[in-house]
mmCIF file of C-alpha atoms in Angstrom:
data_model
loop_
_atom_site.group_PDB
_atom_site.id
_atom_site.type_symbol
_atom_site.label_atom_id
_atom_site.label_comp_id
_atom_site.label_asym_id
_atom_site.label_seq_id
_atom_site.Cartn_x
_atom_site.Cartn_y
_atom_site.Cartn_z
ATOM 1 C CA MET A 10 52.805 -10.159 -11.003
ATOM 2 C CA ALA A 11 51.491 -10.300 -14.476
ATOM 3 C CA LYS A 12 53.485 -11.725 -17.075
ATOM 4 C CA ILE A 13 54.043 -9.939 -20.436
ATOM 5 C CA LEU A 14 55.577 -11.062 -23.386
ATOM 6 C CA LEU A 15 57.121 -8.526 -26.217
ATOM 7 C CA VAL A 16 57.206 -9.940 -29.580
ATOM 8 C CA ASP A 17 59.216 -7.330 -32.027
ATOM 9 C CA ASP A 18 62.261 -8.102 -34.666
ATOM 10 C CA ASP A 19 63.718 -4.784 -33.346
ATOM 11 C CA PRO A 20 66.161 -5.385 -29.983
ATOM 12 C CA ASN A 21 65.407 -1.682 -29.468
ATOM 13 C CA THR A 22 61.701 -1.991 -29.510
ATOM 14 C CA LEU A 23 61.994 -4.273 -27.230
ATOM 15 C CA GLU A 24 64.886 -2.778 -24.949
ATOM 16 C CA ALA A 25 61.725 0.631 -24.425
ATOM 17 C CA LEU A 26 59.048 -1.598 -23.895
ATOM 18 C CA SER A 27 61.205 -4.210 -21.113
ATOM 19 C CA VAL A 28 62.307 -0.989 -19.298
ATOM 20 C CA VAL A 29 58.969 0.985 -18.886
ATOM 21 C CA LEU A 30 56.722 -2.097 -18.127
ATOM 22 C CA GLU A 31 59.201 -3.586 -15.831
ATOM 23 C CA ASP A 32 58.582 -0.563 -14.073
ATOM 24 C CA GLU A 33 55.091 -0.986 -13.458
ATOM 25 C CA GLY A 34 55.940 -4.089 -11.908
ATOM 26 C CA TYR A 35 55.328 -6.630 -14.693
ATOM 27 C CA ARG A 36 57.120 -9.858 -15.546
ATOM 28 C CA ILE A 37 58.869 -9.330 -18.795
ATOM 29 C CA LEU A 38 59.516 -12.314 -21.202
ATOM 30 C CA MET A 39 61.098 -11.371 -24.848
ATOM 31 C CA ALA A 40 60.781 -13.146 -28.593
ATOM 32 C CA SER A 41 61.830 -12.069 -32.068
ATOM 33 C CA ASN A 42 59.740 -13.843 -34.112
ATOM 34 C CA GLY A 43 56.349 -15.396 -33.815
ATOM 35 C CA GLU A 44 58.177 -19.202 -33.474
ATOM 36 C CA GLU A 45 59.882 -17.947 -30.283
ATOM 37 C CA ALA A 46 56.748 -16.397 -29.407
ATOM 38 C CA LEU A 47 54.514 -19.295 -29.429
ATOM 39 C CA ASP A 48 56.778 -21.584 -27.800
ATOM 40 C CA GLN A 49 56.988 -18.630 -24.626
ATOM 41 C CA ILE A 50 53.060 -18.598 -24.595
ATOM 42 C CA LYS A 51 52.627 -22.324 -24.661
ATOM 43 C CA LYS A 52 54.944 -22.914 -21.447
ATOM 44 C CA GLU A 53 54.739 -19.317 -20.222
ATOM 45 C CA LYS A 54 51.135 -18.824 -20.328
ATOM 46 C CA PRO A 55 51.778 -14.611 -20.454
ATOM 47 C CA GLU A 56 48.610 -12.463 -19.622
ATOM 48 C CA VAL A 57 49.726 -10.328 -22.071
ATOM 49 C CA VAL A 58 51.149 -10.839 -25.550
ATOM 50 C CA LEU A 59 52.658 -6.664 -27.272
ATOM 51 C CA LEU A 60 53.220 -8.572 -30.908
ATOM 52 C CA ASP A 61 54.659 -6.953 -33.679
ATOM 53 C CA VAL A 62 52.537 -7.126 -36.913
ATOM 54 C CA ARG A 63 55.142 -7.295 -39.575
ATOM 55 C CA MET A 64 58.469 -9.834 -38.477
ATOM 56 C CA PRO A 65 60.388 -12.135 -40.421
ATOM 57 C CA GLY A 66 58.934 -15.516 -41.177
ATOM 58 C CA MET A 67 55.176 -16.031 -39.409
ATOM 59 C CA ASP A 68 53.598 -12.119 -39.520
ATOM 60 C CA GLY A 69 52.147 -11.181 -36.478
ATOM 61 C CA VAL A 70 48.732 -11.548 -37.925
ATOM 62 C CA GLU A 71 49.715 -15.000 -38.312
ATOM 63 C CA ALA A 72 51.048 -15.693 -34.707
ATOM 64 C CA LEU A 73 48.019 -13.817 -33.188
ATOM 65 C CA ARG A 74 45.935 -16.385 -35.297
ATOM 66 C CA ARG A 75 47.969 -19.335 -33.506
ATOM 67 C CA THR A 76 47.872 -17.705 -30.319
ATOM 68 C CA ARG A 77 44.160 -17.847 -29.885
ATOM 69 C CA GLU A 78 44.318 -21.597 -30.636
ATOM 70 C CA ALA A 79 46.930 -21.875 -27.865
ATOM 71 C CA SER A 80 45.279 -19.547 -25.476
ATOM 72 C CA LYS A 81 41.586 -18.131 -25.438
ATOM 73 C CA THR A 82 42.702 -15.814 -21.816
ATOM 74 C CA THR A 83 45.749 -14.336 -23.391
ATOM 75 C CA SER A 84 45.329 -11.050 -23.983
ATOM 76 C CA VAL A 85 46.941 -9.738 -27.546
ATOM 77 C CA ILE A 86 48.015 -5.626 -28.079
ATOM 78 C CA MET A 87 49.211 -5.722 -31.910
ATOM 79 C CA MET A 88 51.902 -3.465 -32.759
ATOM 80 C CA THR A 89 52.873 -1.666 -36.161
ATOM 81 C CA ALA A 90 54.186 1.384 -37.941
ATOM 82 C CA TYR A 91 51.629 0.110 -40.883
ATOM 83 C CA VAL A 92 48.530 1.438 -39.556
ATOM 84 C CA GLY A 93 45.691 0.396 -41.632
ATOM 85 C CA MET A 94 41.638 0.040 -41.392
ATOM 86 C CA GLU A 95 42.107 -3.284 -42.769
ATOM 87 C CA GLY A 96 44.917 -4.415 -40.493
ATOM 88 C CA VAL A 97 43.420 -2.853 -37.540
ATOM 89 C CA VAL A 98 39.753 -4.615 -38.329
ATOM 90 C CA GLU A 99 42.038 -8.065 -39.532
ATOM 91 C CA ALA A 100 43.582 -8.474 -35.629
ATOM 92 C CA VAL A 101 40.024 -7.152 -34.011
ATOM 93 C CA ARG A 102 38.339 -10.042 -35.889
ATOM 94 C CA LEU A 103 41.027 -12.855 -35.123
ATOM 95 C CA GLY A 104 40.863 -11.594 -31.038
ATOM 96 C CA ALA A 105 43.338 -8.634 -30.858
ATOM 97 C CA TYR A 106 42.520 -6.581 -27.637
ATOM 98 C CA ASP A 107 43.850 -3.512 -28.911
ATOM 99 C CA TYR A 108 46.258 -1.679 -31.349
ATOM 100 C CA VAL A 109 49.049 0.365 -30.904
ATOM 101 C CA SER A 110 50.902 2.309 -33.245
ATOM 102 C CA LYS A 111 55.109 2.897 -33.923
ATOM 103 C CA PRO A 112 56.212 4.840 -32.846
ATOM 104 C CA LEU A 113 55.419 3.761 -29.472
ATOM 105 C CA ASP A 114 53.647 6.092 -27.331
ATOM 106 C CA LEU A 115 54.488 4.309 -24.068
ATOM 107 C CA GLU A 116 51.976 5.954 -21.897
ATOM 108 C CA ARG A 117 49.666 4.641 -24.015
ATOM 109 C CA VAL A 118 51.049 0.721 -24.244
ATOM 110 C CA LYS A 119 50.938 1.426 -20.283
ATOM 111 C CA ILE A 120 47.623 2.341 -20.545
ATOM 112 C CA ALA A 121 46.503 -0.550 -22.871
ATOM 113 C CA VAL A 122 48.557 -3.563 -20.390
ATOM 114 C CA LYS A 123 47.013 -2.376 -17.644
ATOM 115 C CA ARG A 124 43.415 -2.174 -19.476
ATOM 116 C CA ALA A 125 43.959 -5.968 -20.913
ATOM 117 C CA ILE A 126 44.563 -7.236 -17.553
ATOM 118 C CA GLU A 127 42.101 -5.540 -15.470
ATOM 119 C CA ALA A 128 39.354 -6.955 -18.477
ATOM 120 C CA GLN A 129 41.265 -10.720 -17.580
ATOM 121 C CA GLU A 130 40.562 -10.018 -14.194
ATOM 122 C CA LEU A 131 36.930 -8.763 -14.545
ATOM 123 C CA ALA A 132 36.231 -11.399 -16.801
ATOM 124 C CA LYS A 133 37.721 -13.959 -14.375
ATOM 125 C CA GLU A 134 35.657 -12.611 -11.817
ATOM 126 C CA VAL A 135 32.395 -13.073 -13.613
ATOM 127 C CA ARG A 136 33.183 -16.950 -13.964
ATOM 128 C CA VAL A 137 34.114 -17.719 -10.308
ATOM 129 C CA LEU A 138 30.429 -16.054 -9.891
ATOM 130 C CA ARG A 139 28.688 -17.767 -12.605
ATOM 131 C CA SER A 140 29.700 -20.882 -11.402
ATOM 132 C CA SER A 141 28.935 -20.425 -7.535
ATOM 133 C CA MET A 142 25.716 -19.322 -8.230
ATOM 134 C CA LYS A 143 25.051 -22.776 -10.323
ATOM 135 C CA ASP A 144 26.157 -24.523 -7.211
ATOM 136 C CA GLU A 145 24.814 -22.545 -4.982
ATOM 137 C CA TYR A 146 20.614 -23.167 -6.704
ATOM 138 C CA LYS A 147 20.860 -26.324 -7.920
ATOM 139 C CA LEU A 148 17.954 -28.738 -7.322
ATOM 140 C CA LYS A 149 20.543 -30.890 -6.170
ATOM 141 C CA SER A 150 20.768 -29.107 -2.449
ATOM 142 C CA ILE A 151 17.109 -29.418 -1.670
ATOM 143 C CA VAL A 152 16.447 -32.546 0.402
ATOM 144 C CA GLY A 153 13.132 -34.861 0.069
ATOM 145 C CA ARG A 154 12.039 -37.733 -1.860
ATOM 146 C CA HIS A 155 8.246 -37.800 -1.279
ATOM 147 C CA PRO A 156 6.004 -37.697 -3.972
ATOM 148 C CA SER A 157 4.935 -33.973 -3.499
ATOM 149 C CA MET A 158 8.757 -33.126 -3.603
ATOM 150 C CA LEU A 159 9.177 -35.105 -6.666
ATOM 151 C CA GLU A 160 6.318 -33.364 -8.346
ATOM 152 C CA MET A 161 7.437 -29.638 -7.125
ATOM 153 C CA TYR A 162 11.500 -30.320 -8.344
ATOM 154 C CA GLN A 163 9.204 -31.203 -11.970
ATOM 155 C CA THR A 164 7.347 -28.030 -11.777
ATOM 156 C CA ILE A 165 10.790 -26.133 -10.768
ATOM 157 C CA GLY A 166 12.451 -28.021 -14.194
ATOM 158 C CA ALA A 167 9.613 -26.461 -16.094
ATOM 159 C CA VAL A 168 9.692 -22.906 -15.175
ATOM 160 C CA VAL A 169 13.530 -22.814 -14.218
ATOM 161 C CA ASP A 170 14.509 -20.164 -17.594
ATOM 162 C CA ASN A 171 11.599 -18.565 -17.123
ATOM 163 C CA LYS A 172 11.910 -15.390 -15.913
ATOM 164 C CA ALA A 173 8.551 -14.925 -14.660
ATOM 165 C CA SER A 174 7.736 -14.786 -10.919
ATOM 166 C CA VAL A 175 6.890 -18.415 -9.180
ATOM 167 C CA LEU A 176 5.033 -18.664 -5.588
ATOM 168 C CA ILE A 177 5.141 -22.062 -4.050
ATOM 169 C CA THR A 178 2.573 -22.490 -1.586
ATOM 170 C CA GLY A 179 1.363 -25.109 1.326
ATOM 171 C CA GLU A 180 0.176 -25.557 4.682
ATOM 172 C CA THR A 181 1.666 -24.041 7.614
ATOM 173 C CA GLY A 182 4.400 -25.762 9.314
ATOM 174 C CA THR A 183 5.290 -27.793 6.053
ATOM 175 C CA GLY A 184 8.525 -26.088 5.579
#
């Protein structure tokens, strides 16, 4: 069950989002300002943060910047009633996953959260596959210390980053 952190200074917005996202099966965390949000992010490590842009104290853009420093994997979806291209561009530049405007279309919010979680799952799968491929194709898994094998290791090392095909030949029965 994914954890979603809702950050807004309006308790009505928090309540509405909480009800809708809990019905989708998510575990909901809430904060009413940027400082509370950062504490929750460090302690709870939510998969997604829905973050209001305009809040007293630390605004949403600064909270986004600090969230990126605290957690590279948390997806942040910005929310605001004050839609302006500068704000959208700044949020995306700082690493926001998506941007929704108020009044909130709750179906759009559900879709954005679902897509953010799916993107995280795909990114994690890619990291795992890349890691397993690196381990699978390490030269350390090749057995042999004969001088001819050592020479072959050097040849492999020289062409390993090349996309060209390589043909290795040898006498029949030598492996």
